[in-house]
Each structure stands twice: as structure tokens, then as C-alpha cells.
Tab-separated table of C-alpha atoms and ligand atoms in Angstrom:
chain	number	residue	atom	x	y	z
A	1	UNK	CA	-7.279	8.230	24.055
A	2	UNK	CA	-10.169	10.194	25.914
A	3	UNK	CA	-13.167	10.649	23.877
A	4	UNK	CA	-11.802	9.225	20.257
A	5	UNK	CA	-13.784	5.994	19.220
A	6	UNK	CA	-13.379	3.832	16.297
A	7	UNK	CA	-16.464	3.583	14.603
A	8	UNK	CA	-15.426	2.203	11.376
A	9	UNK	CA	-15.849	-1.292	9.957
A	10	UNK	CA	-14.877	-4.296	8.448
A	11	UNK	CA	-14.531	-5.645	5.077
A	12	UNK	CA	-14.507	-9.587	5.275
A	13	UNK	CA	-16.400	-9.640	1.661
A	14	UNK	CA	-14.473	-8.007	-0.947
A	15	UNK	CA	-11.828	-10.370	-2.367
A	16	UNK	CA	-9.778	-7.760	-4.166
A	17	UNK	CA	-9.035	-4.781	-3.306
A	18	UNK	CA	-9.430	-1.696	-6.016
A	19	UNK	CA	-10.246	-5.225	-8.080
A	20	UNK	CA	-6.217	-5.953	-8.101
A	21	UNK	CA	-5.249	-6.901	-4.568
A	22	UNK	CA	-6.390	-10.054	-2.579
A	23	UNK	CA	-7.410	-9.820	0.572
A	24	UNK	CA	-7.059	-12.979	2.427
A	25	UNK	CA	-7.634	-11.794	6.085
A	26	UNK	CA	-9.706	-8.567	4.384
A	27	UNK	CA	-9.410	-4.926	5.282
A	28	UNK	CA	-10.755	-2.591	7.699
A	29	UNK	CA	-12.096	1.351	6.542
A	30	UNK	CA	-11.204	2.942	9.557
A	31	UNK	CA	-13.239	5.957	10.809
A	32	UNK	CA	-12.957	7.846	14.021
A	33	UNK	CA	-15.505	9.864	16.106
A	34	UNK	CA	-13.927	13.177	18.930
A	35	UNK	CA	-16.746	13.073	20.954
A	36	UNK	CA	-16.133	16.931	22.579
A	37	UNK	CA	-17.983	20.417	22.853
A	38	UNK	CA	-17.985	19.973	19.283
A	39	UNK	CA	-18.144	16.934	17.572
A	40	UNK	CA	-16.078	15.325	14.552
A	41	UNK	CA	-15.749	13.085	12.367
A	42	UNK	CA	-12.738	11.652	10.843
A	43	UNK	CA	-12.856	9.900	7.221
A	44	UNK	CA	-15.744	7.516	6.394
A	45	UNK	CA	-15.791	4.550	4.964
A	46	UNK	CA	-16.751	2.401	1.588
A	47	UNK	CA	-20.497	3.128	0.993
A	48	UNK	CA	-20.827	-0.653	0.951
A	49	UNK	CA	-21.008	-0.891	4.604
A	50	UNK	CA	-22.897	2.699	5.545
A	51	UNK	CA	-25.602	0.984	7.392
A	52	UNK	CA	-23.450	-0.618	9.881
A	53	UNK	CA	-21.374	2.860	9.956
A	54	UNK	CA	-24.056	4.877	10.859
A	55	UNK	CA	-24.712	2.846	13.568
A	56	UNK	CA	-21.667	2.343	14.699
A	57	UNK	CA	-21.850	6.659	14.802
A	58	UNK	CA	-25.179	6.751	16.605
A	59	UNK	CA	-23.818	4.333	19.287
A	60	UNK	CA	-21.304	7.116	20.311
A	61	UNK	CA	-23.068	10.668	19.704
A	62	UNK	CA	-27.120	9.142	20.063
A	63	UNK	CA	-28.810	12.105	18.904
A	64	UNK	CA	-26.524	14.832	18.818
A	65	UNK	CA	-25.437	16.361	15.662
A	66	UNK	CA	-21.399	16.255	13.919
A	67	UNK	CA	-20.323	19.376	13.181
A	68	UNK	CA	-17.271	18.268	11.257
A	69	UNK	CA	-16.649	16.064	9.061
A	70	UNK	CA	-12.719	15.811	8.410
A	71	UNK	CA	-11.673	14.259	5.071
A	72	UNK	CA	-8.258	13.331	4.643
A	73	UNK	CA	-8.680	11.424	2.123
A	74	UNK	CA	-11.098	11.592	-1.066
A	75	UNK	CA	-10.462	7.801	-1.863
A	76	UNK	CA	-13.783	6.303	-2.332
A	77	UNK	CA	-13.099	3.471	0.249
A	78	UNK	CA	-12.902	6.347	2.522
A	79	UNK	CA	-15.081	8.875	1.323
A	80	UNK	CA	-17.473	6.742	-0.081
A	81	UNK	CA	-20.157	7.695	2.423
A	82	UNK	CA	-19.496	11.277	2.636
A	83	UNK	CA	-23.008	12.059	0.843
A	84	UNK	CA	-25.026	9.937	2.504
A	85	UNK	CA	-23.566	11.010	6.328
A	86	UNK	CA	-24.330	14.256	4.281
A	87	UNK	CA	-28.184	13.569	4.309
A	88	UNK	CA	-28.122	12.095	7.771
A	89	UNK	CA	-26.398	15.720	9.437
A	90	UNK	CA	-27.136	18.047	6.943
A	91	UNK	CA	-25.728	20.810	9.127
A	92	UNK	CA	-21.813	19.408	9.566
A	93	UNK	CA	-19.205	21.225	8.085
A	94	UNK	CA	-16.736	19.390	5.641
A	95	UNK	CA	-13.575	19.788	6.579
A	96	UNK	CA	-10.576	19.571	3.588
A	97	UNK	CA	-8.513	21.532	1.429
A	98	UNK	CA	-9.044	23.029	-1.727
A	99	UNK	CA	-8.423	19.853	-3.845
A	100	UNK	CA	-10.241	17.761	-1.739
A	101	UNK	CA	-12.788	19.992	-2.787
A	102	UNK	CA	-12.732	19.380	-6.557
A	103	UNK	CA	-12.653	15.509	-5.816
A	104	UNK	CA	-15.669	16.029	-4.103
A	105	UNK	CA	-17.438	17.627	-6.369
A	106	UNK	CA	-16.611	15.501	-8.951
A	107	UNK	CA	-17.460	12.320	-6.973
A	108	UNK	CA	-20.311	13.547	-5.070
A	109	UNK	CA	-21.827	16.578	-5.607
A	110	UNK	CA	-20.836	17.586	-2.139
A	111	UNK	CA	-19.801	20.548	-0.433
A	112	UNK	CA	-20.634	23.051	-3.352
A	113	UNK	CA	-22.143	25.268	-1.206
A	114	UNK	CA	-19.179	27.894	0.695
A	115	UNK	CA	-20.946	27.378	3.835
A	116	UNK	CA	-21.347	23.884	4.405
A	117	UNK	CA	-17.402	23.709	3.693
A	118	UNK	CA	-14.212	24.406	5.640
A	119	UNK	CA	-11.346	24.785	3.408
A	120	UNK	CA	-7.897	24.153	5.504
A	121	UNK	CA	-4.170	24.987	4.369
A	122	UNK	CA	-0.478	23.546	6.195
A	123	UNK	CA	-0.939	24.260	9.512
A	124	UNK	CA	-4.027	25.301	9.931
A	125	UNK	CA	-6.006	24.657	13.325
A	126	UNK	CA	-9.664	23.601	14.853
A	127	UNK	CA	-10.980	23.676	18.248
A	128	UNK	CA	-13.137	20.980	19.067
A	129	UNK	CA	-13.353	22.543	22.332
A	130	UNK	CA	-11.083	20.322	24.346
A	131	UNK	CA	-9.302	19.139	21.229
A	132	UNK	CA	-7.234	21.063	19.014
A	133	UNK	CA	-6.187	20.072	15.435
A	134	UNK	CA	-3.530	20.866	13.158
A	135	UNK	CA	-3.967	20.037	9.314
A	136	UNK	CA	-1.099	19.126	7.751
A	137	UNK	CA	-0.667	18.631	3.981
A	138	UNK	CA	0.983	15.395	2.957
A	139	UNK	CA	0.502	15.428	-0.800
A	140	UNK	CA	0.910	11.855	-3.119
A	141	UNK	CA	0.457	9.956	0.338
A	142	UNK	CA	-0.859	8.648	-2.027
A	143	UNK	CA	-3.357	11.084	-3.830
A	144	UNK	CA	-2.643	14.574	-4.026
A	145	UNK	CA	-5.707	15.868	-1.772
A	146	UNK	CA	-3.936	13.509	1.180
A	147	UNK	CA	-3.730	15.448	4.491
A	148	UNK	CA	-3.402	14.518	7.842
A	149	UNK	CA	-5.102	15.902	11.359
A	150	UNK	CA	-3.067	16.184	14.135
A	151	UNK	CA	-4.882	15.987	17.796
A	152	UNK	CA	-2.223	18.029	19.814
A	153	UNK	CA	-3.958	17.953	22.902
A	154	UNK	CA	-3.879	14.297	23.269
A	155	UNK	CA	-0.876	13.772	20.698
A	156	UNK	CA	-2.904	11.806	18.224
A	157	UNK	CA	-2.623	11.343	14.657
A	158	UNK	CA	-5.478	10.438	12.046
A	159	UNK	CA	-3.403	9.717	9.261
A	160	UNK	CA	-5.309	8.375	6.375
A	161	UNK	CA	-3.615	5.615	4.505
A	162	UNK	CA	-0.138	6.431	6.102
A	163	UNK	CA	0.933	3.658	8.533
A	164	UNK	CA	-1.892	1.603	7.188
A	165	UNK	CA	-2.134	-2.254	6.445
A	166	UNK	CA	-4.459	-4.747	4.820
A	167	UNK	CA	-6.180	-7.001	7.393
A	168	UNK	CA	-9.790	-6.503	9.081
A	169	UNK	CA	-9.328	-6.188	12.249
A	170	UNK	CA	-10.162	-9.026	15.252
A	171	UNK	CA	-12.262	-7.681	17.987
A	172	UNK	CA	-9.817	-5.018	19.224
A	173	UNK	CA	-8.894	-1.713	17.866
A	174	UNK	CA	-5.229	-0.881	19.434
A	175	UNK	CA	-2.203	-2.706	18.830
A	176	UNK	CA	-1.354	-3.320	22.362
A	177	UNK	CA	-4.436	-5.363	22.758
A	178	UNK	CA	-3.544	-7.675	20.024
A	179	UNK	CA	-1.788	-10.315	18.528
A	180	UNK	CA	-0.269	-8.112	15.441
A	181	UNK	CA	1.789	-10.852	13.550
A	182	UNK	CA	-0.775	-10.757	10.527
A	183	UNK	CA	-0.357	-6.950	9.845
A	184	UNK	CA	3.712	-6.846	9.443
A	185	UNK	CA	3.330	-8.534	6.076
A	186	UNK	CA	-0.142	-7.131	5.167
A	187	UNK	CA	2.094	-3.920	5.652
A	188	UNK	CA	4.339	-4.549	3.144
A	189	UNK	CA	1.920	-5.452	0.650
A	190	UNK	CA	-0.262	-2.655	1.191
A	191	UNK	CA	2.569	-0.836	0.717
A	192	UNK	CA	4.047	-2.263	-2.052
A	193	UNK	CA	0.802	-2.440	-3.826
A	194	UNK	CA	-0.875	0.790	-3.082
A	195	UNK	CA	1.259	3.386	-1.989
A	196	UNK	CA	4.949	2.085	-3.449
A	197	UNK	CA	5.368	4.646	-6.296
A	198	UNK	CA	5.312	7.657	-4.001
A	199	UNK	CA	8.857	7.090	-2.267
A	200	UNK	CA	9.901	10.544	-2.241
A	201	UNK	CA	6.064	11.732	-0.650
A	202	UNK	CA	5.947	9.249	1.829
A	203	UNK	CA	9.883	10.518	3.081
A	204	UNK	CA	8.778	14.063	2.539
A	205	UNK	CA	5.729	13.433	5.011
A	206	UNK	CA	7.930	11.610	7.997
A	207	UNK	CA	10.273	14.726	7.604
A	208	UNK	CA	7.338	17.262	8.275
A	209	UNK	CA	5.934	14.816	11.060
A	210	UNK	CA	9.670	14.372	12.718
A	211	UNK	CA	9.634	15.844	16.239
A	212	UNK	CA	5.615	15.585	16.674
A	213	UNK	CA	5.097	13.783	19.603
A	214	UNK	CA	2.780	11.114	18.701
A	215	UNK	CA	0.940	8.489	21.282
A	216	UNK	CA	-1.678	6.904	18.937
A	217	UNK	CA	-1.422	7.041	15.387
A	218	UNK	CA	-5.525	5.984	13.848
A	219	UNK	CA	-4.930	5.118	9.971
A	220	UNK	CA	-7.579	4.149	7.694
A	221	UNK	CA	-6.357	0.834	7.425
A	222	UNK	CA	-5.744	-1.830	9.953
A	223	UNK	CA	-5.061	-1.149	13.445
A	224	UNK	CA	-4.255	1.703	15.928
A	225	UNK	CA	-0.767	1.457	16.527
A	226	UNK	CA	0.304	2.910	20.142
A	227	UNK	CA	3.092	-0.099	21.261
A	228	UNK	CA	4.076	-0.293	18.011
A	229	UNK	CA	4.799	3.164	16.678
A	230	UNK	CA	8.468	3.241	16.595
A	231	UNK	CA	8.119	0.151	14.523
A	232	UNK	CA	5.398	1.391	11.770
A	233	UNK	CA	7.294	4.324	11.247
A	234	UNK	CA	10.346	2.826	10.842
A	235	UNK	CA	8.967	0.063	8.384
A	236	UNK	CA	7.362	3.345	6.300
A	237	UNK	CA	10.667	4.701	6.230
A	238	UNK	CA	12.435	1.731	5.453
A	239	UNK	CA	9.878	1.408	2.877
A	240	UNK	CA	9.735	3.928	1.105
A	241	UNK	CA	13.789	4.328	1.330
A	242	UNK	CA	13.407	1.196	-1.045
A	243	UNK	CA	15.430	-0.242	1.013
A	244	UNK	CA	15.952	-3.869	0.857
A	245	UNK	CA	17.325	-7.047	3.175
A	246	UNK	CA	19.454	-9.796	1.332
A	247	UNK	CA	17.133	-12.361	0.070
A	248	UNK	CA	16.649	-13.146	-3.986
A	249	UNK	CA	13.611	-13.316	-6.088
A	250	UNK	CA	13.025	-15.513	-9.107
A	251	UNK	CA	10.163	-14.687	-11.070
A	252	UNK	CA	9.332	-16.708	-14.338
A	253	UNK	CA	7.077	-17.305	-16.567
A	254	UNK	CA	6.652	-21.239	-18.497
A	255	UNK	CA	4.513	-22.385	-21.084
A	256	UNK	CA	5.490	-26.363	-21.247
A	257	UNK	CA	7.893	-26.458	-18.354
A	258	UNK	CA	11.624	-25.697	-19.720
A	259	UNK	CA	11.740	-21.806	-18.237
A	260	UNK	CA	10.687	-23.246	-14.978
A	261	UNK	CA	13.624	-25.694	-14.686
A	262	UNK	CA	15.896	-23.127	-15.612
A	263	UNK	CA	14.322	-21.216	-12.801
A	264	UNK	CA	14.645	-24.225	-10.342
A	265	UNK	CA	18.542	-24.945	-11.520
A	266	UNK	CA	19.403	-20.424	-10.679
A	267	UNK	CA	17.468	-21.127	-7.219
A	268	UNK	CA	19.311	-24.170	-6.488
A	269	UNK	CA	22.894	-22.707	-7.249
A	270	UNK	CA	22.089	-19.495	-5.044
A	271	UNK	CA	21.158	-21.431	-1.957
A	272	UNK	CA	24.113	-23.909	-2.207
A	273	UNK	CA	26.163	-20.249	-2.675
A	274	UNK	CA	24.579	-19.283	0.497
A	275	UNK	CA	21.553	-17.315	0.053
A	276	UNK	CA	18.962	-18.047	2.623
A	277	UNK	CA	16.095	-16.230	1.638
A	278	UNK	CA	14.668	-17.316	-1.913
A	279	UNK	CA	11.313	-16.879	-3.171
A	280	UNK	CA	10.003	-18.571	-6.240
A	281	UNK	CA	6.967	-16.966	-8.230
A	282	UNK	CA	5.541	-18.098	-11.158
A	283	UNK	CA	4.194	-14.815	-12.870
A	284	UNK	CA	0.983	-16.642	-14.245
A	285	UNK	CA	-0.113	-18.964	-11.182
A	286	UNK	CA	0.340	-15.914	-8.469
A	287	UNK	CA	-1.153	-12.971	-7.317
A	288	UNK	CA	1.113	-10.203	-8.351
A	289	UNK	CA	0.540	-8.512	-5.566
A	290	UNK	CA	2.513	-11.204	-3.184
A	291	UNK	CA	5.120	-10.744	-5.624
A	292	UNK	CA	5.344	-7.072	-5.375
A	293	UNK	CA	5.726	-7.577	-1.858
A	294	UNK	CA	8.827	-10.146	-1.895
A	295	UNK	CA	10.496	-7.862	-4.629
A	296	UNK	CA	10.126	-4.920	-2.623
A	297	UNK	CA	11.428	-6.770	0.289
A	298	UNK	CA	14.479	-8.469	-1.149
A	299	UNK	CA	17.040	-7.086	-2.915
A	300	UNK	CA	17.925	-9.770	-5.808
A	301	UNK	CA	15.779	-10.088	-8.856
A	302	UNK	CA	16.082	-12.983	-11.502
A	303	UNK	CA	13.574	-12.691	-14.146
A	304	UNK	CA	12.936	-15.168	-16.716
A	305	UNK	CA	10.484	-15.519	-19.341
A	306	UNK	CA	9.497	-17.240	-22.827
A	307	UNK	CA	9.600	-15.494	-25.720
A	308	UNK	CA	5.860	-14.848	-26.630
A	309	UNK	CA	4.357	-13.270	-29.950
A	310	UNK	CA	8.056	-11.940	-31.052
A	311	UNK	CA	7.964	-10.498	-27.119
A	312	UNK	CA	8.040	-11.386	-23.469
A	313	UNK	CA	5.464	-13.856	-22.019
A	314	UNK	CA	2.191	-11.764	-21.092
A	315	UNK	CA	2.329	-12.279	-17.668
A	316	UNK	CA	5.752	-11.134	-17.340
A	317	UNK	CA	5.375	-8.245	-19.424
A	318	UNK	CA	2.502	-7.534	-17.132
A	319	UNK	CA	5.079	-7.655	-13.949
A	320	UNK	CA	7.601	-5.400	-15.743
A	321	UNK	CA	4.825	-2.502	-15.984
A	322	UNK	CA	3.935	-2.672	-12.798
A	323	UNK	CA	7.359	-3.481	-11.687
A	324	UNK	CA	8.618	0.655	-13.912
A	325	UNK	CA	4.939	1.956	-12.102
A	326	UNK	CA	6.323	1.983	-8.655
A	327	UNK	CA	9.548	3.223	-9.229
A	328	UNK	CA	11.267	0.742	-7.675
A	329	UNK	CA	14.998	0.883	-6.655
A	330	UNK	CA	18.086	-0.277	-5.234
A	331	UNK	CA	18.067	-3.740	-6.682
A	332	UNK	CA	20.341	-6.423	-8.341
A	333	UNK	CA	19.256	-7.933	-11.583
A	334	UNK	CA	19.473	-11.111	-13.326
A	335	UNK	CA	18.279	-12.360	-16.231
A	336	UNK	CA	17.148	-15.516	-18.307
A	337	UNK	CA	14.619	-16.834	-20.913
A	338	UNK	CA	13.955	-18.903	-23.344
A	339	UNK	CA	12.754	-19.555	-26.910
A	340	UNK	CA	12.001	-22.394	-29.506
A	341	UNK	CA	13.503	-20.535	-32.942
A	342	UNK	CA	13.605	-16.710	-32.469
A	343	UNK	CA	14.543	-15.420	-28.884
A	344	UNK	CA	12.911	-11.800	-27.545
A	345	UNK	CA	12.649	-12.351	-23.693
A	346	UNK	CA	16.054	-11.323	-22.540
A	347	UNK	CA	16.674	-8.674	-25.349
A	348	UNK	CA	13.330	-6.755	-24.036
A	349	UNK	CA	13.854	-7.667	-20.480
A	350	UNK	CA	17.163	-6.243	-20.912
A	351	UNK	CA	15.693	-3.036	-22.815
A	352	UNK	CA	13.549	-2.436	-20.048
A	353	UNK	CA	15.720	-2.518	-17.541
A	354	UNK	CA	17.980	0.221	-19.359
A	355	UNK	CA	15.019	2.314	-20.196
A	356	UNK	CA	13.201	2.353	-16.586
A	357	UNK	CA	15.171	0.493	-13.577
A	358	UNK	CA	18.931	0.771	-14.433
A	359	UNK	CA	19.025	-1.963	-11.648
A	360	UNK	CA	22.625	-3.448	-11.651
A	361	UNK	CA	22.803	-6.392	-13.754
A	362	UNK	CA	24.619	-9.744	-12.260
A	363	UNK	CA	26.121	-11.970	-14.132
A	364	UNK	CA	25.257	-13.055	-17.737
A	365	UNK	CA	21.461	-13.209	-18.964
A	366	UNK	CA	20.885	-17.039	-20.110
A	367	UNK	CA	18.901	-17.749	-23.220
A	368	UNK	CA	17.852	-20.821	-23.412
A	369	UNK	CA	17.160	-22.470	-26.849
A	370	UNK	CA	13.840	-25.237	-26.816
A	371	UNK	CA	15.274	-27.201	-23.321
A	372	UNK	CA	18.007	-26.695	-21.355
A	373	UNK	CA	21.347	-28.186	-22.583
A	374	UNK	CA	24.408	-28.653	-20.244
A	375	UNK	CA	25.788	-25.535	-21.611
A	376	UNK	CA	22.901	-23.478	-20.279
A	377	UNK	CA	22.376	-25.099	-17.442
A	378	UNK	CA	25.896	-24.133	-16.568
A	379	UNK	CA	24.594	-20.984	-17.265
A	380	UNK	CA	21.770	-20.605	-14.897
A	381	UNK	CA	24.183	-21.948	-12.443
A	382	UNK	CA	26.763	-19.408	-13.032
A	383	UNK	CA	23.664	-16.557	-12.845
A	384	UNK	CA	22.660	-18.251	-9.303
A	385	UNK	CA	26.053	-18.134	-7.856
A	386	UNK	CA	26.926	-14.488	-9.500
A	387	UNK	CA	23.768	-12.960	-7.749
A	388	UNK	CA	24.782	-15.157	-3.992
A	389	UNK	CA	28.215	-13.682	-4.627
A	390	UNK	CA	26.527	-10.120	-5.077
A	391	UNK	CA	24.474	-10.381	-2.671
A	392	UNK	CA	26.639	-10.655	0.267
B	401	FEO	FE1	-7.529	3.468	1.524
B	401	FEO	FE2	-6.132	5.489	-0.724
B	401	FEO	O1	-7.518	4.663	0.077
């Protein structure tokens, strides 16, 4: 890339993201500087870190002016410093479309004034001089203001959260000059976390970007991919295909121990069936962002909860509504709980599962009265084998 520098920065601080997500190797706001006849300015980043930004900026450019400021994205991590950058070059032009325009507003009190703004539709274009853009609208990617700016002259694209991943970044900028082993499963995550509702807008997007010869894509998150671009895009596809590899996931929930050894005795029976990849969560203990990722990843489910209040156990009826927020697909279900004299769990796990998944059900849900008895834990090992068999 000729005359395109990363000048955004790293978050090592925050420990979780939009106050949900944990960030164990943080998260970089990527920004991007096209140092030509004219110059621009792609995205900003959290206002957190503006004094480091705006020197990052003035190492590039010194003294000379932006005249654009591109926003593809209104989310505050990204357009957190737009006023401030604002008071800094008074004179750029904000580049966005019309509903960028409203967030701005809202958030800002920026670009109110007609002249100080560029509003951009589909396809529209900017010379930079040397550089030529093309806009292109990628809606629910995953806002509805999203758009991303397409460099033809040197084939790159600034993509806003597309393509991106959780993980600051280690000295280097591109892929190619990195080890990128952290950012495969920091990819999923994000993914899964973030952007995992909007399937359909994510497949809409790759359709419109098919063809485009791309070198470098520059997201807002993690790093530049250029060796690996074949491989992001085909993990965002696969992604947001839902599509899954054989593996199973048992999530539970246990108050005094009895829902967990049912959980242990399904896990058990599906690996001596065969099933190599099994994950274990307990809904209360983890993060459920690391268990967004694994369900997203594998196709099996097992949930399994106490019955709590007359209902399912809070942190698995926490799970469940994130689980019918993301619209998640393509899955095989089983199901299990327990309950000391009046048993909810599986009844409402079941309910939900008619009312927002429809996943395919395996086997026969086990409900397990005070401990487990031989006859239930026949059970579980019947619903372990049933999903190993189903899962082949
Ligand atoms: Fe990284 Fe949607 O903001």
C-alpha cells in the first residue's frame, strides 16, 4: 500500500468490550490516513485514546490539513473522536451517508452544517487525487449507517467492522508480518458476539463485494489482512452461513452439583460414541461470550439446567436470550435438567426451542429428580450417544 498508514491504536485497558465481552489480548480501533493531493481520513477511534491518535495523525500529515474525514461507521469505538478531530481541522469534510448523518447528530452535534458534510449513496466516488474511492452501502454490517470505501486504484478496502477481530495488535500492522494464530479465534468471537445476528447482511455484503479485486483489506479491528484474505473471507462466509463443524457443546447450569454430573455422564457417553470435539461450559462460572463462540462453532448443543423460581436457572435463561438474539441456526439439540419437587427446566427449554430455534431435537430430554438415579443416568447416556450418532 503506497501512501495508506495505520494510525490507529491500541486498547490494552478496557477489560470488556461494550461492558459484555472480555478482552484477554485487548482490541485495536483501527484508523487509516491516504496521504495524497488530498488528504483522508478513514474512521477514528474510541475518544479514550484521542491523544495518542492525534499524534499518531500528525506523525504522517505534520501540518497539513485532512480534507476528509470518511466514516463508515458511527459506532462510538470508532467515531468516538469525530468531534474532537473536528476542532483540531475544522475545515475537513465528513464524509457518510444520510444515516450516518442522523447518528451524528445525535451523538455529536457534528456535521449539521450542509457544507462541512459530504453525503455519499451506493456507488458513489472521491478523488483523492491519485486515489479514487467507491462507497458502498453494506447496511446491518452491523448498524444500519455501515458502509464501506473502496480504494480502486490500489485495490484496497477500509471495511469497518467487516473482517474484523478482537486482539490489539503486536508491533506490526499486516498479516504477513505476523504471527496471526491469536486472531482466528478472536475472529470467531468477535463474530459471534458482535456481529452474529446479522447473517443475512453480512452474505448480502460478500455478494456485492464478489468480483472486487481486493489486495489489502484495513478493518477497524485487528489486523490488515493481505496473505490472509482468501481465508477471512471465507471464515465471514462460513460464518455467517451458520455453518458449523462436528463438535458438541454442553452447557449447564448447577446449584449443589447434581446437573453438573449429569452433564459430565452426556459428555462422557459422546466421546466413548466418538465425538472428538466436546466443550464443557458452566453457564455461571464462564464468560458467555467464549460460549457463544464454541456454540457458533460446533454444531451439537446439550443444554441443561435446574429448575429455578418455577423456571430455568438465571444464568441459563440468560444464554437462551442471547442464544434467540443472534439468530442462530443449523444446530442439533439436546436437552436435560433437573429439579428437587416441581420440574420447569426442560419444559421451558423445550418451549423455547419451539418458539425461537426449531433446532432439531436428539434424543430424549432427561429430567432429573434431586440426584441422579441409575435410571437417569441411563438417560444422559442414551442423550450422549443419540447426539454422537447424529452427529456423524
Ligand atoms: Fe467496532 Fe461496531 O464497532
Amino acid at each position: 500500500m503506497t501512501n495508506i498508514h495505520p494510525v490507529g491504536v491500541n486498547d490494552r485497558h478496557k477489560t470488556l468490550f461494550e461492558g459484555l465481552w472480555p478482552l484477554p489480548y485487548g482490541v485495536s480501533y483501527n484508523s487509516y490516513i491516504i496521504d495524497d493531493e488530498k488528504v483522508a481520513l478513514v474512521d477514528t477511534v474510541e475518544v479514550d485514546f484521542f491523544s495518542q491518535f492525534i499524534d499518531n495523525v500528525r506523525r504522517v500529515i505534520g501540518d497539513r490539513p485532512i480534507d476528509y474525514i470518511i466514516v463508515n461507521h458511527m459506532e462510538p469505538d470508532h467515531s468516538g473522536s469525530l468531534a474532537l478531530i473536528k476542532k483540531y481541522y475544522p475545515d475537513a469534510k465528513i464524509v457518510g451517508n444520510k444515516k450516518t448523518f442522523d447518528m451524528m447528530r445525535g451523538y455529536y452535534n457534528v456535521g449539521n452544517e450542509e457544507d462541512e458534510i459530504v453525503e455519499v449513496a451506493n456507488g458513489d466516488t472521491l478523488s483523492l487525487g491519485t486515489h479514487e474511492l467507491v462507497f458502498t452501502m453494506i447496511p446491518m454490517v452491523h448498524w444500519p449507517e455501515t458502509m464501506v470505501t473502496l480504494d480502486v486504484t490500489e485495490h484496497v478496502l477500509f471495511s469497518g467492522d467487516a473482517f474484523g477481530c478482537f486482539g490489539a495488535l503486536n508491533g506490526a500492522f499486516v498479516d504477513s508480518e505476523m504471527n496471526c494464530d491469536v486472531y482466528w479465534n478472536e475472529m470467531q468471537r468477535y463474530y459471534s458476539n458482535i456481529v452474529g445476528k446479522y447473517g443475512v447482511p453480512v452474505q448480502q455484503a460478500l455478494k456485492k463485494l464478489a468480483g472486487v479485486q481486493i489486495d489489502y483489506i484495513c478493518p477497524t479491528h485487528g489486523p490488515i489482512w493481505h496473505e490472509h484474505i482468501a481465508r477471512v473471507i471465507g471464515e465471514y462466509d462460513r460464518m455467517s452461513r451458520y455453518a458449523t463443524e462436528p463438535g458438541l457443546v454442553i452447557c449447564y447450569g448447577s446449584m449443589y452439583g447434581n446437573t453438573e454430573r449429569a452433564a459430565e455422564k452426556i459428555a462422557s457417553a459422546a466421546s466413548r460414541a466418538g465425538v472428538k470435539n466436546i466443550v464443557l461450559h458452566d453457564v455461571s462460572r464462564e464468560n458467555h461470550s467464549f460460549i457463544l463462540s464454541d456454540i457458533f462453532k460446533y454444531s451439537g448443543l446439550i443444554l441443561g439446567a435446574p429448575t429455578y423460581n418455577n423456571g430455568i436457572y438465571p444464568g441459563m435463561e440468560m444464554l437462551l436470550s442471547e442464544l434467540a438474539g443472534r439468530c442462530i441456526k443449523n444446530h442439533y439439540l439436546g436437552i436435560f435438567g433437573s429439579f428437587t419437587w416441581a420440574g420447569q427446566a426442560v419444559k421451558k427449554i423445550s418451549e423455547w426451542n419451539e418458539k425461537h430455534m426449531k433446532f432439531e431435537l436428539v434424543g430424549t430430554p432427561v429430567e432429573i429428580k434431586q440426584s441422579l438415579s441409575a435410571e437417569t443416568e441411563a438417560a444422559c447416556e442414551a442423550l450422549g450417544k443419540a447426539m454422537a450418532e447424529r452427529l456423524k
